[in-house]
Amino acid sequence: MTTSALGQEPSVALRTEDFAVLAQARLEPAVWDFLSGGSGAERTLAGNLRAFDAVRLRPRILTGTAEPDTGVELFAHRWPVPFAIAPVACNRLLHPEGEVATVRGAGALGAVTIVPMLASRTLEDIRAAAGAPLWLQLFWTRDRALMTELVERAESAGYGALVITSDMPVMARRLRDLRNRFVIEPEFGPVNLGSAGVQVRGGEGESGVRAHAAKTFDPTATWRDLEWLRSTTRLPVIVKGVLTDRDAELAVRHGAQGVVVSNHGGRQLDGAQSSLTALREVTRALGGRVPVFVDGGVRRGVDVLVALAAGADAVLLGRAPMWGLAAAGERGVREVLALILEELREAMRLCGAATTADLGPDLLSWSAP
Ligand SMILES: Cc1cc2nc3c(=O)[nH]c(=O)nc-3n(C[C@H](O)[C@H](O)[C@H](O)COP(=O)(O)O)c2cc1C
Ligand SMILES: CCCCCCC(=O)C(=O)O
């Protein structure tokens, strides 16, 4: 009998939220707020979850599905699982091993990790620990030389793609962080940015993270900068933060080789539509021209199934694996992902879907219960 990260009782960790309970117990309250909070009145944060709660399934029967195949094909690579770890800044806030533990846990399932530009371990150390492919996430920084330096390091270290987060011209007002005047202490902070990684303290009613973003991130970036970024690299460039059909179209026109439908986990524009709602308009607009990823509010395997059925090629997981990381490091990440995979497998069987290609809009009912 194996025990879970939650202690001696294997039956305790039945849902990812069980890991959140342990994570909260382990973390400083201000770090927990940073991890779990959203912006403004947290309407979009709540909306991401509500959108999944509202979908109902239209399963097929007697399809003879014993062992569903959860793999997907992306950029000429086969992913054994249709999810990846979303970029989450400064994993050392959550566990002393930081991103090294995250990629080890993800690697156990063959899951890609999107390493944040604001990682608290070096890109090279993370690469050395990884058991599955890594992608690098970037923000638009005022210092473009910093971006090109990171791109070169990612290419040399064997990262497989770049994800350019484009929904943070400014960091939104996250009220929990403002109240806590939350600042990331140097030992947990970004280590790949040189002097640009040095954290600043916020003044009255300001957080350190927001002050740092204001100092470092470039609010003037446009689609032309996307063309520039593409010209600097041979890696695929994926735009994160797309919420409308119009921007999805523009992203592809300006060279994006993939998009991430995301409202940043409800941490940027409060009131933005849910990522699941946005996914439907984006997949309709793009019609399969480039891979579409989605994140926001995915907490269980059936959410992954719903996102794939709504047209996503794969799903990114933000807070859920981070709860595992905070609860039990590498092991916690692995257990959260294994739980989501087990739930997905069960949901596929119960929907009569033998492969992820069998998951389509016919499975979904958008009208209430
Ligand atoms: C604590 C925290 C830090 C984050 N840091 C980043 C980041 O550095 N770069 C980025 O593109 N997104 C960042 N995100 C957003 C995630 O990549 C992702 O879009 C979001 O968490 C998905 O929602 P979910 O947490 O409901 O799964 C962060 C999210 C959280 C919760
Ligand atoms: C170190 C300051 C900026 C952290 C930004 C990370 C992020 O994207 C988030 O949502 O938080």
PDB file of C-alpha atoms and ligand atoms in Angstrom, residues 31 34-37 45 48-49 86-90 93-94 116-118 137-139 163-168 174 240 260 262-267 295-299 316-322, ligand 1:
ATOM      1  CA  VAL A  31       2.680  33.512  -0.031  1.00  0.00           C
ATOM      2  CA  PHE A  34       0.018  35.339  -3.789  1.00  0.00           C
ATOM      3  CA  LEU A  35      -0.501  31.788  -5.053  1.00  0.00           C
ATOM      4  CA  SER A  36      -4.235  31.551  -4.699  1.00  0.00           C
ATOM      5  CA  GLY A  37      -5.376  35.122  -5.233  1.00  0.00           C
ATOM      6  CA  LEU A  45     -10.776  33.837 -10.860  1.00  0.00           C
ATOM      7  CA  ASN A  48     -12.853  30.193 -14.588  1.00  0.00           C
ATOM      8  CA  LEU A  49     -14.054  27.590 -12.099  1.00  0.00           C
ATOM      9  CA  ALA A  86       1.881  26.473 -16.805  1.00  0.00           C
ATOM     10  CA  PRO A  87       4.603  29.017 -16.011  1.00  0.00           C
ATOM     11  CA  VAL A  88       4.425  30.039 -12.352  1.00  0.00           C
ATOM     12  CA  ALA A  89       7.028  32.516 -11.101  1.00  0.00           C
ATOM     13  CA  CYS A  90       9.492  31.794  -8.308  1.00  0.00           C
ATOM     14  CA  LEU A  93       8.479  30.470  -2.674  1.00  0.00           C
ATOM     15  CA  LEU A  94       6.624  27.161  -2.472  1.00  0.00           C
ATOM     16  CA  PRO A 116       8.894  30.852 -16.108  1.00  0.00           C
ATOM     17  CA  MET A 117      11.233  33.670 -17.050  1.00  0.00           C
ATOM     18  CA  LEU A 118      11.022  34.515 -13.352  1.00  0.00           C
ATOM     19  CA  GLN A 137       8.110  31.555 -20.900  1.00  0.00           C
ATOM     20  CA  LEU A 138       9.104  35.175 -21.426  1.00  0.00           C
ATOM     21  CA  PHE A 139       7.567  38.509 -20.545  1.00  0.00           C
ATOM     22  CA  VAL A 163       5.874  31.199 -24.730  1.00  0.00           C
ATOM     23  CA  ILE A 164       5.551  34.947 -24.738  1.00  0.00           C
ATOM     24  CA  THR A 165       3.126  36.188 -22.099  1.00  0.00           C
ATOM     25  CA  SER A 166       1.322  39.186 -23.517  1.00  0.00           C
ATOM     26  CA  ASP A 167      -1.419  39.941 -21.009  1.00  0.00           C
ATOM     27  CA  MET A 168       0.722  41.851 -18.527  1.00  0.00           C
ATOM     28  CA  ARG A 174      -4.198  42.097  -6.705  1.00  0.00           C
ATOM     29  CA  LYS A 240       0.004  33.412 -24.050  1.00  0.00           C
ATOM     30  CA  VAL A 260      -2.503  29.980 -25.081  1.00  0.00           C
ATOM     31  CA  SER A 262      -5.637  32.457 -20.815  1.00  0.00           C
ATOM     32  CA  ASN A 263      -6.768  35.199 -18.490  1.00  0.00           C
ATOM     33  CA  HIS A 264      -3.683  34.558 -16.375  1.00  0.00           C
ATOM     34  CA  GLY A 265      -5.661  32.518 -13.864  1.00  0.00           C
ATOM     35  CA  GLY A 266      -7.860  35.521 -13.028  1.00  0.00           C
ATOM     36  CA  ARG A 267      -4.823  37.576 -12.001  1.00  0.00           C
ATOM     37  CA  ASP A 295      -5.385  27.418 -18.890  1.00  0.00           C
ATOM     38  CA  GLY A 296      -7.440  28.764 -16.018  1.00  0.00           C
ATOM     39  CA  GLY A 297      -9.524  26.854 -13.519  1.00  0.00           C
ATOM     40  CA  VAL A 298      -8.483  23.340 -14.528  1.00  0.00           C
ATOM     41  CA  ARG A 299      -8.615  21.333 -11.303  1.00  0.00           C
ATOM     42  CA  LEU A 316      -1.897  24.014 -18.964  1.00  0.00           C
ATOM     43  CA  LEU A 317      -2.143  23.519 -15.208  1.00  0.00           C
ATOM     44  CA  GLY A 318      -1.223  26.414 -12.928  1.00  0.00           C
ATOM     45  CA  ARG A 319      -2.232  26.328  -9.291  1.00  0.00           C
ATOM     46  CA  ALA A 320      -3.088  22.612  -9.016  1.00  0.00           C
ATOM     47  CA  PRO A 321       0.477  21.263  -9.443  1.00  0.00           C
ATOM     48  CA  MET A 322       1.766  24.182  -7.353  1.00  0.00           C
TER      49      MET A 322
HETATM   50  C1  LIG B   1       1.527  32.298  -8.294  1.00  0.00           C
HETATM   51  C2  LIG B   1       1.383  32.401  -9.788  1.00  0.00           C
HETATM   52  C3  LIG B   1       2.439  32.906 -10.524  1.00  0.00           C
HETATM   53  C4  LIG B   1       2.315  32.992 -11.912  1.00  0.00           C
HETATM   54  N1  LIG B   1       3.396  33.402 -12.645  1.00  0.00           N
HETATM   55  C5  LIG B   1       3.304  33.465 -13.980  1.00  0.00           C
HETATM   56  C6  LIG B   1       4.430  33.837 -14.753  1.00  0.00           C
HETATM   57  O1  LIG B   1       5.523  34.077 -14.246  1.00  0.00           O
HETATM   58  N2  LIG B   1       4.272  33.918 -16.097  1.00  0.00           N
HETATM   59  C7  LIG B   1       3.067  33.638 -16.708  1.00  0.00           C
HETATM   60  O2  LIG B   1       2.959  33.723 -17.936  1.00  0.00           O
HETATM   61  N3  LIG B   1       1.999  33.278 -15.982  1.00  0.00           N
HETATM   62  C8  LIG B   1       2.088  33.170 -14.652  1.00  0.00           C
HETATM   63  N4  LIG B   1       1.011  32.750 -13.935  1.00  0.00           N
HETATM   64  C9  LIG B   1      -0.228  32.375 -14.627  1.00  0.00           C
HETATM   65  C10 LIG B   1      -0.208  30.880 -15.013  1.00  0.00           C
HETATM   66  O3  LIG B   1       0.750  30.632 -16.018  1.00  0.00           O
HETATM   67  C11 LIG B   1      -1.563  30.409 -15.556  1.00  0.00           C
HETATM   68  O4  LIG B   1      -1.962  31.247 -16.609  1.00  0.00           O
HETATM   69  C12 LIG B   1      -2.663  30.358 -14.499  1.00  0.00           C
HETATM   70  O5  LIG B   1      -2.155  29.998 -13.242  1.00  0.00           O
HETATM   71  C13 LIG B   1      -3.729  29.349 -14.921  1.00  0.00           C
HETATM   72  O6  LIG B   1      -4.782  29.325 -14.013  1.00  0.00           O
HETATM   73  P1  LIG B   1      -4.942  28.210 -12.858  1.00  0.00           P
HETATM   74  O7  LIG B   1      -3.976  28.583 -11.805  1.00  0.00           O
HETATM   75  O8  LIG B   1      -6.360  28.374 -12.454  1.00  0.00           O
HETATM   76  O9  LIG B   1      -4.634  26.850 -13.460  1.00  0.00           O
HETATM   77  C14 LIG B   1       1.110  32.620 -12.560  1.00  0.00           C
HETATM   78  C15 LIG B   1       0.068  32.118 -11.795  1.00  0.00           C
HETATM   79  C16 LIG B   1       0.199  31.988 -10.427  1.00  0.00           C
HETATM   80  C17 LIG B   1      -0.952  31.406  -9.646  1.00  0.00           C
END
